[in-house]
Coordinates of C-alpha atoms and ligand atoms in Angstrom, one line a residue:
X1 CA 2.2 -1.0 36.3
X2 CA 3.7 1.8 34.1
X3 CA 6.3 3.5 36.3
X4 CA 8.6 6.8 34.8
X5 CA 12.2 7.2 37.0
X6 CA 13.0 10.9 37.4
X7 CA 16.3 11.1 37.8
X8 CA 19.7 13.1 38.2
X9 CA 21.7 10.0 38.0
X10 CA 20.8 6.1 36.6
X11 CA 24.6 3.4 36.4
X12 CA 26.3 2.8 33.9
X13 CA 25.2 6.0 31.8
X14 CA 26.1 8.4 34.6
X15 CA 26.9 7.7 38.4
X16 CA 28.0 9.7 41.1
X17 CA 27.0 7.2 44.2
X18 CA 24.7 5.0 45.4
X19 CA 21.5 7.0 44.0
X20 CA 23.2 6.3 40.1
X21 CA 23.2 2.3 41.2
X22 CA 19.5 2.4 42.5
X23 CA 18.5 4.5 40.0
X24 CA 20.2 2.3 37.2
X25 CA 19.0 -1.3 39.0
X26 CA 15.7 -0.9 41.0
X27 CA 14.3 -0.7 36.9
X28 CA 15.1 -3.6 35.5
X29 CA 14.4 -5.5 38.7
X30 CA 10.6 -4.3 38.2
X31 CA 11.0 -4.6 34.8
X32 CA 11.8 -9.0 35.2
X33 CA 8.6 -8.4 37.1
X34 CA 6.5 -7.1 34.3
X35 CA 6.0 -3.7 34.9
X36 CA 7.0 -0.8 32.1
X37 CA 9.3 1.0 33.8
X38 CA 11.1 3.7 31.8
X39 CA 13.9 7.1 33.0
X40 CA 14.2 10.3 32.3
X41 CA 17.2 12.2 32.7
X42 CA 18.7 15.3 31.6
X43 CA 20.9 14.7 28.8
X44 CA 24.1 16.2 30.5
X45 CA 27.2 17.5 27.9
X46 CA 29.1 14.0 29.2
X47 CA 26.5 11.4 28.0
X48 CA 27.4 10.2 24.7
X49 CA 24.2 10.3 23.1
X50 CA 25.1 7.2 20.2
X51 CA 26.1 4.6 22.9
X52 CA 22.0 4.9 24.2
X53 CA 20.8 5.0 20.4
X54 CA 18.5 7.9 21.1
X55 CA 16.7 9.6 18.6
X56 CA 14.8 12.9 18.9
X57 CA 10.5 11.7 19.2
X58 CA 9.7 15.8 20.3
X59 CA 11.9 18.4 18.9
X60 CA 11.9 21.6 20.2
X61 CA 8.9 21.7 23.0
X62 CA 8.6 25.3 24.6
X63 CA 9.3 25.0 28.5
X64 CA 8.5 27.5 30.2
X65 CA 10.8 29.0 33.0
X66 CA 9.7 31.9 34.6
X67 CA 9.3 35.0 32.3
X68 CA 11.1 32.3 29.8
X69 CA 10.2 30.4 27.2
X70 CA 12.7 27.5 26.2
X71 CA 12.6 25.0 24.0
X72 CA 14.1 21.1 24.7
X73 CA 14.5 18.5 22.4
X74 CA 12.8 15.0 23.8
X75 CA 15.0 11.9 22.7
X76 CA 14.3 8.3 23.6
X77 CA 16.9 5.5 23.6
X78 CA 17.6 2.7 26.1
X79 CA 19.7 2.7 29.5
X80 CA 22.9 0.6 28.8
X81 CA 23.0 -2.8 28.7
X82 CA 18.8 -3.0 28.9
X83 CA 15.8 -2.6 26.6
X84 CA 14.4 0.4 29.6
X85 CA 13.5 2.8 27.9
X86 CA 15.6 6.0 28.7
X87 CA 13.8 9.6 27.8
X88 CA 16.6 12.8 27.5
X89 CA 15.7 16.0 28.0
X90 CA 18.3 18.1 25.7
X91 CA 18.7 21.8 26.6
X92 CA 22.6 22.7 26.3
X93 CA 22.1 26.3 28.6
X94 CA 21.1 23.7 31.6
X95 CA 22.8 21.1 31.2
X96 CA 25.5 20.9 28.3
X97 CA 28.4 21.8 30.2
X98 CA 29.7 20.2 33.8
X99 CA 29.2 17.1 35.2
X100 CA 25.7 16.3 37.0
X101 CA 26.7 18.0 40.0
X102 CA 28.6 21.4 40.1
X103 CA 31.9 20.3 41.6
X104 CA 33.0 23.6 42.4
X105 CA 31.9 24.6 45.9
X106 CA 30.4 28.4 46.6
X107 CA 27.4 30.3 45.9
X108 CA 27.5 30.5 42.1
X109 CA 27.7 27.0 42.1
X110 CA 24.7 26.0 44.1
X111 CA 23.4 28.3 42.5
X112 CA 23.3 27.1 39.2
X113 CA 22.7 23.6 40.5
X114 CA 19.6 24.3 42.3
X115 CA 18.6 26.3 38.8
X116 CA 19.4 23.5 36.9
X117 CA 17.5 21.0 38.8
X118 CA 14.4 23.4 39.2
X119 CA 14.6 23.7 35.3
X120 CA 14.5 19.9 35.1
X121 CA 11.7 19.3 37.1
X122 CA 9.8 22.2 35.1
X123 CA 10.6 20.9 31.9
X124 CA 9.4 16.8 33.2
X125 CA 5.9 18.1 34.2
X126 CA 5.7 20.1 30.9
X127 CA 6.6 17.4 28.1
X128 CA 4.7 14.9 30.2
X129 CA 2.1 14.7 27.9
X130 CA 4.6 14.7 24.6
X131 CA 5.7 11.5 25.6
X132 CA 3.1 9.2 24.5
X133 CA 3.3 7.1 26.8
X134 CA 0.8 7.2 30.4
X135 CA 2.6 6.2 33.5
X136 CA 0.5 4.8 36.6
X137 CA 3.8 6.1 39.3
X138 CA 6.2 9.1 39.0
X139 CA 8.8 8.2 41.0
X140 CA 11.4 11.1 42.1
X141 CA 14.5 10.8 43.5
X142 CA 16.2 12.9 45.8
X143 CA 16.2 16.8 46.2
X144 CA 16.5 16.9 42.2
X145 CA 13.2 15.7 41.5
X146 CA 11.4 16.9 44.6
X147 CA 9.5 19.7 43.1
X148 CA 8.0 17.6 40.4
X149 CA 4.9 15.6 42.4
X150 CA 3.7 19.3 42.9
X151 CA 4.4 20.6 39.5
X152 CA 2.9 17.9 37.6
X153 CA -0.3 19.0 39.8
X154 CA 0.2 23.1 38.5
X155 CA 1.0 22.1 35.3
X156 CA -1.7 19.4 34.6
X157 CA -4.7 19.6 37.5
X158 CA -7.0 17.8 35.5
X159 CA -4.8 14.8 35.3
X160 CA -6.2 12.3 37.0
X161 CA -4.6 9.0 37.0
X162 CA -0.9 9.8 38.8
X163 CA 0.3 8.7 41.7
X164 CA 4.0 10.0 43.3
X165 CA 6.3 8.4 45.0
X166 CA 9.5 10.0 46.8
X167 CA 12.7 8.4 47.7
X168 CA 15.1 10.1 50.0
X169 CA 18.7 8.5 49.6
X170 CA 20.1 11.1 51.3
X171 CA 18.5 13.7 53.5
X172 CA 21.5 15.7 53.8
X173 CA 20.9 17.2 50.1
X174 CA 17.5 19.1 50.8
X175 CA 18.1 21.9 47.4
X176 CA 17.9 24.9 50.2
X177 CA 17.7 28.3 47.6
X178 CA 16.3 32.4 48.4
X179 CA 12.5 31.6 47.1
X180 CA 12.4 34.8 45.4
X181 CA 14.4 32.7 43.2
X182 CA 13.2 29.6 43.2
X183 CA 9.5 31.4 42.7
X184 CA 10.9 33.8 39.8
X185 CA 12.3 30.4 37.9
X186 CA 9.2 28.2 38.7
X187 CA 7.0 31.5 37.5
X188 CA 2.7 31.6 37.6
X189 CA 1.0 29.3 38.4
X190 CA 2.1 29.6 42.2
X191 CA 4.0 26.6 43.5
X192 CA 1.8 25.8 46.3
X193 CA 0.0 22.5 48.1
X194 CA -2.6 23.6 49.9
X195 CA -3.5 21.4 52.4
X196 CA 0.1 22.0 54.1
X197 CA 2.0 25.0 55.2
X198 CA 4.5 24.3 52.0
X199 CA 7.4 26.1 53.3
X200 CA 8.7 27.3 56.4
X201 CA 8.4 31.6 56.6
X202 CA 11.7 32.6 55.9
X203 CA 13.2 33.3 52.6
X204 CA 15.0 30.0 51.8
X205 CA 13.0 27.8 49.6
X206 CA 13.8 23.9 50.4
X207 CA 13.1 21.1 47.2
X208 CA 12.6 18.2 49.3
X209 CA 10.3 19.2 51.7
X210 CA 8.2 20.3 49.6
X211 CA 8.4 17.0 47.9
X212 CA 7.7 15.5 50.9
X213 CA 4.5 17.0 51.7
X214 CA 3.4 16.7 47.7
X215 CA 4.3 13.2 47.3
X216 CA 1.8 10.7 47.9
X217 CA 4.3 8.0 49.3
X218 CA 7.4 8.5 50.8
X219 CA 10.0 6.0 51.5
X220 CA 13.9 6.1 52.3
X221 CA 16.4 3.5 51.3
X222 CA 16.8 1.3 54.8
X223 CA 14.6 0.3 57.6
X224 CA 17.3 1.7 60.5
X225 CA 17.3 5.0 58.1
X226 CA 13.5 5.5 58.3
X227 CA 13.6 5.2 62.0
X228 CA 16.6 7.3 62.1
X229 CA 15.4 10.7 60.0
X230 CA 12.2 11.1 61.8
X231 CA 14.6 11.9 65.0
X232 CA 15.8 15.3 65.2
X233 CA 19.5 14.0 65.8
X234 CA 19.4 13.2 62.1
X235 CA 16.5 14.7 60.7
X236 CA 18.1 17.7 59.5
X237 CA 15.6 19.9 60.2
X238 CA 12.6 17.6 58.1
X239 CA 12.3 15.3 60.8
X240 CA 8.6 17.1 61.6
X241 CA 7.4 17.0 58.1
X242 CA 8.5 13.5 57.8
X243 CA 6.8 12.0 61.1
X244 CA 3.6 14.1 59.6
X245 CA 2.9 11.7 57.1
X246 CA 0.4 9.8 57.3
X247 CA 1.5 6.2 56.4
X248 CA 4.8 7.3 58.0
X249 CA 8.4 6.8 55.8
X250 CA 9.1 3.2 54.2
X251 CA 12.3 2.0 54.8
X252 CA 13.4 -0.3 51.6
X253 CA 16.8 -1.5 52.0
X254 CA 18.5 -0.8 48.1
X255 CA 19.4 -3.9 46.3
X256 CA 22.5 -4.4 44.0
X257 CA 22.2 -5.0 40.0
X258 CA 24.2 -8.6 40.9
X259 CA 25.2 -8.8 37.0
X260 CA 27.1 -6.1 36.9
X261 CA 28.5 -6.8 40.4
X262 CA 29.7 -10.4 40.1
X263 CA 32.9 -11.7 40.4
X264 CA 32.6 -15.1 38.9
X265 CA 32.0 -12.8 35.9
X266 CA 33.5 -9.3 36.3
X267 CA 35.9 -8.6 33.3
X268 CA 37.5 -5.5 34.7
X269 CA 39.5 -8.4 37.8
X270 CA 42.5 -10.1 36.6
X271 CA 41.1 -13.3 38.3
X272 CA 37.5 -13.8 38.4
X273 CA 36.4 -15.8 41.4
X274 CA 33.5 -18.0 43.3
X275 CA 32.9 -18.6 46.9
X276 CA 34.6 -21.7 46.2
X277 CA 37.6 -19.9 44.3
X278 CA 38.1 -16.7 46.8
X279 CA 41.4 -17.9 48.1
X280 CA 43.4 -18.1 45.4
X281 CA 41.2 -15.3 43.3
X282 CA 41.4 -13.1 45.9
X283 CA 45.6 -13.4 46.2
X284 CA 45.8 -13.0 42.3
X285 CA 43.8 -9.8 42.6
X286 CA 44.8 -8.7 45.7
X287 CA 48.6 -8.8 44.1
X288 CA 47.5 -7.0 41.5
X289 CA 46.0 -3.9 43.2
X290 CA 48.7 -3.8 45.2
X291 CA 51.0 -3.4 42.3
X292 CA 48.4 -0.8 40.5
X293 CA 48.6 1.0 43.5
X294 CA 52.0 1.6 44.3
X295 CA 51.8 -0.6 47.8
X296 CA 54.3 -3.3 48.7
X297 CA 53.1 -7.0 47.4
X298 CA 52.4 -8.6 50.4
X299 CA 49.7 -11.6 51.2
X300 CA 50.2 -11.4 54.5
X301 CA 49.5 -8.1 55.2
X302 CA 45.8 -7.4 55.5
X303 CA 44.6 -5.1 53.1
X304 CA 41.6 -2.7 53.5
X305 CA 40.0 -0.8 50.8
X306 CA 37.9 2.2 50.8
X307 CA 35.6 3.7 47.8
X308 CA 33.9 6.7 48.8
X309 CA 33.2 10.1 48.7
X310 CA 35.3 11.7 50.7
X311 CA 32.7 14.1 52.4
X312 CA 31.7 14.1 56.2
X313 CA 29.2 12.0 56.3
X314 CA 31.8 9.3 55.4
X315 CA 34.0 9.7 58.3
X316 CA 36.8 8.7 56.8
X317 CA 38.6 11.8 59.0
X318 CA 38.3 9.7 61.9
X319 CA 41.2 7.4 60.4
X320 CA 43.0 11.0 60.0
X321 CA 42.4 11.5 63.6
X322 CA 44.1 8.5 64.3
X323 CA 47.0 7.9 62.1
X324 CA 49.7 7.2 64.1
X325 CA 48.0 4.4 65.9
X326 CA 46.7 2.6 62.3
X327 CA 50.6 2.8 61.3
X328 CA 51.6 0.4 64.2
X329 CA 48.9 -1.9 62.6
X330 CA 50.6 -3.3 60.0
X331 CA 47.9 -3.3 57.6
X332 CA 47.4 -1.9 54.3
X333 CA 44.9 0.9 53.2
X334 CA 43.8 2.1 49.9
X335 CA 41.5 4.9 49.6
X336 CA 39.7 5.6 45.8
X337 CA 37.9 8.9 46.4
X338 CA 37.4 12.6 45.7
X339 CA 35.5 15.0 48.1
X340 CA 35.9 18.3 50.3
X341 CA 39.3 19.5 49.7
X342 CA 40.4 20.0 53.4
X343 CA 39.7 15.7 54.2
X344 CA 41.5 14.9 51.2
X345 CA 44.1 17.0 52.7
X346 CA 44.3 15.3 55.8
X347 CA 43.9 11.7 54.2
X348 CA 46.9 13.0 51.6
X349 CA 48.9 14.0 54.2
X350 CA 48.5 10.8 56.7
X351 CA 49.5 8.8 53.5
X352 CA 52.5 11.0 53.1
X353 CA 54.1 9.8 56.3
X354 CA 53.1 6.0 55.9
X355 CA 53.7 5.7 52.1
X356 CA 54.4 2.1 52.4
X357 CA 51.2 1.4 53.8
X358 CA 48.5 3.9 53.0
X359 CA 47.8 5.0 49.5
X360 CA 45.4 7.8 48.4
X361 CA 44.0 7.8 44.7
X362 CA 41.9 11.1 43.9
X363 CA 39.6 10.3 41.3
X364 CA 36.2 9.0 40.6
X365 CA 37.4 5.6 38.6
X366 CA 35.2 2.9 38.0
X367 CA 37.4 0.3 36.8
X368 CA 40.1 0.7 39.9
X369 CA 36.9 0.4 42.3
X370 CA 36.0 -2.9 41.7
X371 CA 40.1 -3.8 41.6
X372 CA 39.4 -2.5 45.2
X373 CA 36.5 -4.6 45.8
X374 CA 38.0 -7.8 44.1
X375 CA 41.8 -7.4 45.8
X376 CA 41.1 -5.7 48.8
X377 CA 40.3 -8.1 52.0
X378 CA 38.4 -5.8 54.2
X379 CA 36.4 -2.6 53.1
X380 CA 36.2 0.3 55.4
X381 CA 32.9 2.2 55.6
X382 CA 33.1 4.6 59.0
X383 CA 29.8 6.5 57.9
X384 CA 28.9 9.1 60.8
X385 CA 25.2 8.4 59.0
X386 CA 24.4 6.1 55.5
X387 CA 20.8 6.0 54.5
X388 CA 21.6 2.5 52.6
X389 CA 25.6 2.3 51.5
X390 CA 26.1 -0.1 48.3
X391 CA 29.7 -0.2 48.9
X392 CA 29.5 -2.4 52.1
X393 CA 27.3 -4.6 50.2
X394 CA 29.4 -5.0 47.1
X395 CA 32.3 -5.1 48.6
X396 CA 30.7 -8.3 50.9
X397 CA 29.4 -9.9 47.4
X398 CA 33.2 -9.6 46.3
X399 CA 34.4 -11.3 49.7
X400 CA 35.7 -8.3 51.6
X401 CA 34.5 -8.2 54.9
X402 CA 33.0 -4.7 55.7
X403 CA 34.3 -2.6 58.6
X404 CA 31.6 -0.3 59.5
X405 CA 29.7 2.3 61.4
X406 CA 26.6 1.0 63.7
X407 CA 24.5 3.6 61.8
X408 CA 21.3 3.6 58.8
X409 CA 21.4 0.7 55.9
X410 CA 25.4 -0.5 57.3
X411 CA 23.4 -1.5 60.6
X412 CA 20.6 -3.2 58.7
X413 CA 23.2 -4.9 56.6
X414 CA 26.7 -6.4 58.5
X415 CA 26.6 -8.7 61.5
X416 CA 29.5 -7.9 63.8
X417 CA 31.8 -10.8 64.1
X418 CA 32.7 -10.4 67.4
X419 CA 29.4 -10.6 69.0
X420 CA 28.2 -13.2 66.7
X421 CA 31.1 -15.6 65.2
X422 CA 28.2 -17.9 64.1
X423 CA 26.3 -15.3 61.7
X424 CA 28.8 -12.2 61.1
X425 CA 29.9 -11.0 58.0
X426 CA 32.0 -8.1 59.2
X427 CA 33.1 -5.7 62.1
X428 CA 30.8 -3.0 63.8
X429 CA 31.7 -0.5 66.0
X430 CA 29.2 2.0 67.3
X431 CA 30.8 5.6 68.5
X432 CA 31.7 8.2 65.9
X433 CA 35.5 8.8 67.2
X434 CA 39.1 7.8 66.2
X435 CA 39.6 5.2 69.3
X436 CA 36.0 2.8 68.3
X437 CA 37.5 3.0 64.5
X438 CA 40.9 1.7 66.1
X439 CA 39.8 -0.6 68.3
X440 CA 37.5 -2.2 65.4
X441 CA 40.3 -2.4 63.0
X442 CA 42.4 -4.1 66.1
X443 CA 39.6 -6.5 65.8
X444 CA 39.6 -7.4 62.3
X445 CA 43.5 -7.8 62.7
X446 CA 42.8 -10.5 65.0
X447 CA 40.6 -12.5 63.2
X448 CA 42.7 -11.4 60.1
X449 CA 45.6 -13.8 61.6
X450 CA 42.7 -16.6 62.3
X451 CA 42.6 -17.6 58.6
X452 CA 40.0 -20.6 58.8
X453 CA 38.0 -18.2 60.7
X454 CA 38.4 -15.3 58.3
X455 CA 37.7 -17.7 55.3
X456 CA 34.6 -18.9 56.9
X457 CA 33.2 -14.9 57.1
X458 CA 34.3 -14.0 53.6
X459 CA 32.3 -17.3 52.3
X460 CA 29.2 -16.4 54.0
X461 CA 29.0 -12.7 52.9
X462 CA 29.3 -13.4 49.8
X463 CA 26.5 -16.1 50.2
X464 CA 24.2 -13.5 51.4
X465 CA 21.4 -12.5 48.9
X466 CA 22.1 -8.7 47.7
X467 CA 19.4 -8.6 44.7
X468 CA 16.3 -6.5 44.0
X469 CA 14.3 -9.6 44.8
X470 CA 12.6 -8.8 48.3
X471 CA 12.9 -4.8 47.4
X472 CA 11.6 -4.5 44.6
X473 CA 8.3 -7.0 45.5
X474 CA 8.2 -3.9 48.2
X475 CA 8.3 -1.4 46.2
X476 CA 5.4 -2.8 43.8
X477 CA 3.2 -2.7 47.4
X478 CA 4.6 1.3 47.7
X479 CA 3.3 2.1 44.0
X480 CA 0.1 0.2 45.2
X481 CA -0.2 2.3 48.2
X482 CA 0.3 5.2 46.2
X483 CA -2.4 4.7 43.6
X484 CA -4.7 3.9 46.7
X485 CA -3.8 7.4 48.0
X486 CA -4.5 9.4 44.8
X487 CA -8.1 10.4 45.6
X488 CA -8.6 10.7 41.7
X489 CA -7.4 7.1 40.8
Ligands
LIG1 P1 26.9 7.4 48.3 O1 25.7 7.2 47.5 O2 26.6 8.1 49.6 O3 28.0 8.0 47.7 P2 27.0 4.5 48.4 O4 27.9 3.5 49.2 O5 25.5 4.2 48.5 O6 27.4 5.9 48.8 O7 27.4 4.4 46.9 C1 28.6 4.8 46.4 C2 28.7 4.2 45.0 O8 29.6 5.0 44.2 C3 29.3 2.8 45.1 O9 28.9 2.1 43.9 C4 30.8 3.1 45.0 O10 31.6 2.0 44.5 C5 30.8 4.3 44.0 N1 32.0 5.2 44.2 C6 32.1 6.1 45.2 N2 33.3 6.8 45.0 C7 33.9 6.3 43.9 C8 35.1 6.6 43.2 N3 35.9 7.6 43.6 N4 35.3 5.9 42.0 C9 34.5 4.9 41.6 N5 33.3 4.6 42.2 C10 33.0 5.3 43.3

């Protein structure tokens, strides 16, 4: 099968979370598998343009965008570290300056977000044909991409031989904008699907459901997720659409790129180490990030590490919530994220008052994440919801036992020791408040000073199978179903 990514992110050429992993992954894993999968992405001011090799194929192709005509420059080069083919769309007024997301938070910010991503999906459907090259899928990610299943249909109805496929990794992001907006940038021909009332009658225009209802397969990125999202408690407001599909939503629990995430092999840990080696790799890196980090060198402390956006849906205010109490642990934490200013407030502040045991690093920093996964002897994911999570699963491959949330792809993925010594690989806890978080962590103290024990649930998550293998066979039957679906194929 021929398959084209539309993207806003795709690992290592630009990442903001899990999406940039899948995005950067799921394609070569079809690719071993012999399909011709290839990405298109907006070539953003940061991406350094000679480390891809691209070259322009289509210079200059009018777009239009609304009363607008622009011009883009097609390039082609290939994703990092792969022979996948990697399309940029160049058009410095949309996307030469800022990051991939607007990290600024009010209105002229969404704003030009939502703009930004409209523009992209417009300008996809319209050099489709300039790319000499005829995918079988389209598969869109996200909010981003969500307008382009019906777009491709305004701007090419004769086209015959296209199936779409959506995945949701997070229905949080929806790309909610006024649709006198959104219609004035999208222009004539209307944006419309006719066999579904597109949008709901108020005047805010939403990306993703209208992706949903244009897309010929939907699918979300865990099986608990799936089940989850077509419940109003976290359907966020598109859990109708979504249980109107016929076919229903997919769950396909993400897989990890397991090259890049090895640590018999990472280059960025001081020590590299096996299952067989964890003990004594895990000590040399474990001293090491302790060090980096400012925190007392200490084995016998036991040592949790958290990479995450520091947003809500995280929950990492729940440890705020109960600071006092983790204190009297006698643990370690080290937390490696950025997010909404008033958590990292509250997560700065806690590690004010326990600066010999709680360290906060704000920044988005590749390199001191997987010191985290590689020293760090538990990993603390308190999700209040998590379509998939990578984190939880590299962190498990790197023999830090996950402490998480009973919620989406962290449910599909750890065991909970407690209720099953024989089988876990870390520590669960199901209600979303400060005393279930505490009473967990009490939990993985315990075992923490059970060290045969401990060493027997570090060996066998990082047994456990993270790769593409099962998902991406999966996703193959979803492009199948698509193609079935398209009444033109
Ligand atoms: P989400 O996609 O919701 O952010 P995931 O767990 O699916 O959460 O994926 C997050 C990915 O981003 C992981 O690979 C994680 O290591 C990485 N990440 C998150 N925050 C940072 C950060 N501050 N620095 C480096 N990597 C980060």
């Amino acid at each position: 099968m021929n398959v084209l990514f539309v993207t806003a992110e795709a690992a290592p050429l630009i990442k903001v979370g899990g999406l940039g992993d899948v995005a950067g992954s799921l394609p070569k894993a079809l690719r071993q598998r012999g399909h011709d999968v290839r990405l298109i992405l907006p070539q953003y001011g940061s991406i350094n343009v000679a480390a891809v090799g691209a070259t322009v194929i289509r210079p200059a192709v009018p777009v239009r965008f609304g009363e607008r005509t622009l011009v883009v420059d097609l390039l082609v080069g290939a994703l990092p570290g792969s022979d996948i083919p990697l399309y940029l769309l160049r058009c410095p007024e949309f996307f030469g300056s800022g990051g991939v997301y607007y990290e600024q938070t009010g209105p002229d910010a969404r704003r030009h977000e939502v703009q930004r991503f409209v523009f992209f999906s417009l300008a996809v459907s319209q050099v489709f044909f300039q790319l000499g090259w005829q995918p079988d899928i389209v598969h869109c990610h996200d909010w981003h991409t969500a307008l382009v299943p019906s777009l491709l249909r305004t701007w090419s109805p004769r086209h015959t031989r296209l199936a779409t496929v959506l995945t949701i990794h997070n229905l949080q992001n929806q790309g909610q904008w006024p649709r006198p907006d959104i219609l004035s940038w999208v222009g004539p021909p209307p944006l419309h699907h006719p066999a579904f009332p597109v949008q709901p009658p108020d005047q805010i225009f939403n990306c993703l459901r209208e992706g949903i209802y244009a897309a010929a397969t939907v699918n979300t990125v865990s099986p608990t997720y799936a089940q989850e999202i077509i419940r109003p408690e976290l359907g966020d407001g598109l859990d109708g659409p979504l249980r109107q599909r016929l076919g229903g939503v997919v769950g396909i629990l993400n897989g990890l790129d397991v090259e890049a995430f090895n640590p018999a092999t990472d280059k960025r840990l001081v020590a590299p180490y096996t299952v067989d080696s964890v003990p004594s790799g895990k000590s040399a890196n474990k001293a090491a990030l302790q060090h980096e980090v400012g925190l007392p060198v200490d084995q016998k402390k036991l040592l949790i590490g958290v990479v995450s956006r520091l947003t809500e849906q995280k929950g990492l205010d729940l440890l705020r919530s109960s600071a006092a109490e983790c204190g009297k642990l006698n643990i370690q934490i080290v937390i490696l994220g950025t997010g909404q200013p008033e958590i990292e407030q509250a997560l700065q502040d806690m590690m004010t008052a326990y600066p010999q045991s709680m360290v906060l690093m704000k920044k988005f920093d590749a390199v001191l994440a997987q010191h985290i996964y590689g020293g760090a002897d538990a990993f603390l994911m308190p999700s209040r919801f998590e379509p998939c999570g990578l984190g939880q699963m590299v962190a498990m491959r790197y023999g830090a036992l996950p402490i998480v949330r009973d919620t989406g792809g962290l449910h599909d993925t750890v065991v909970d020791l407690s209720t099953d010594p024989a089988h876990g690989n870390g520590f669960v806890f199901r209600a979303a408040s400060p005393d279930a978080l505490l009473a967990c962590l009490g939990r993985a103290v315990q075992l923490w000073h059970q060290p045969l024990q401990w060493q027997q649930a570090v060996q066998r998550a990082m047994r456990q199978d993270f790769s593409w293998t099962a998902s991406a066979a999966s996703y193959e039957r979803l492009y199948a179903e698509a193609i079935a679906k398209n009444p033109a194929a």
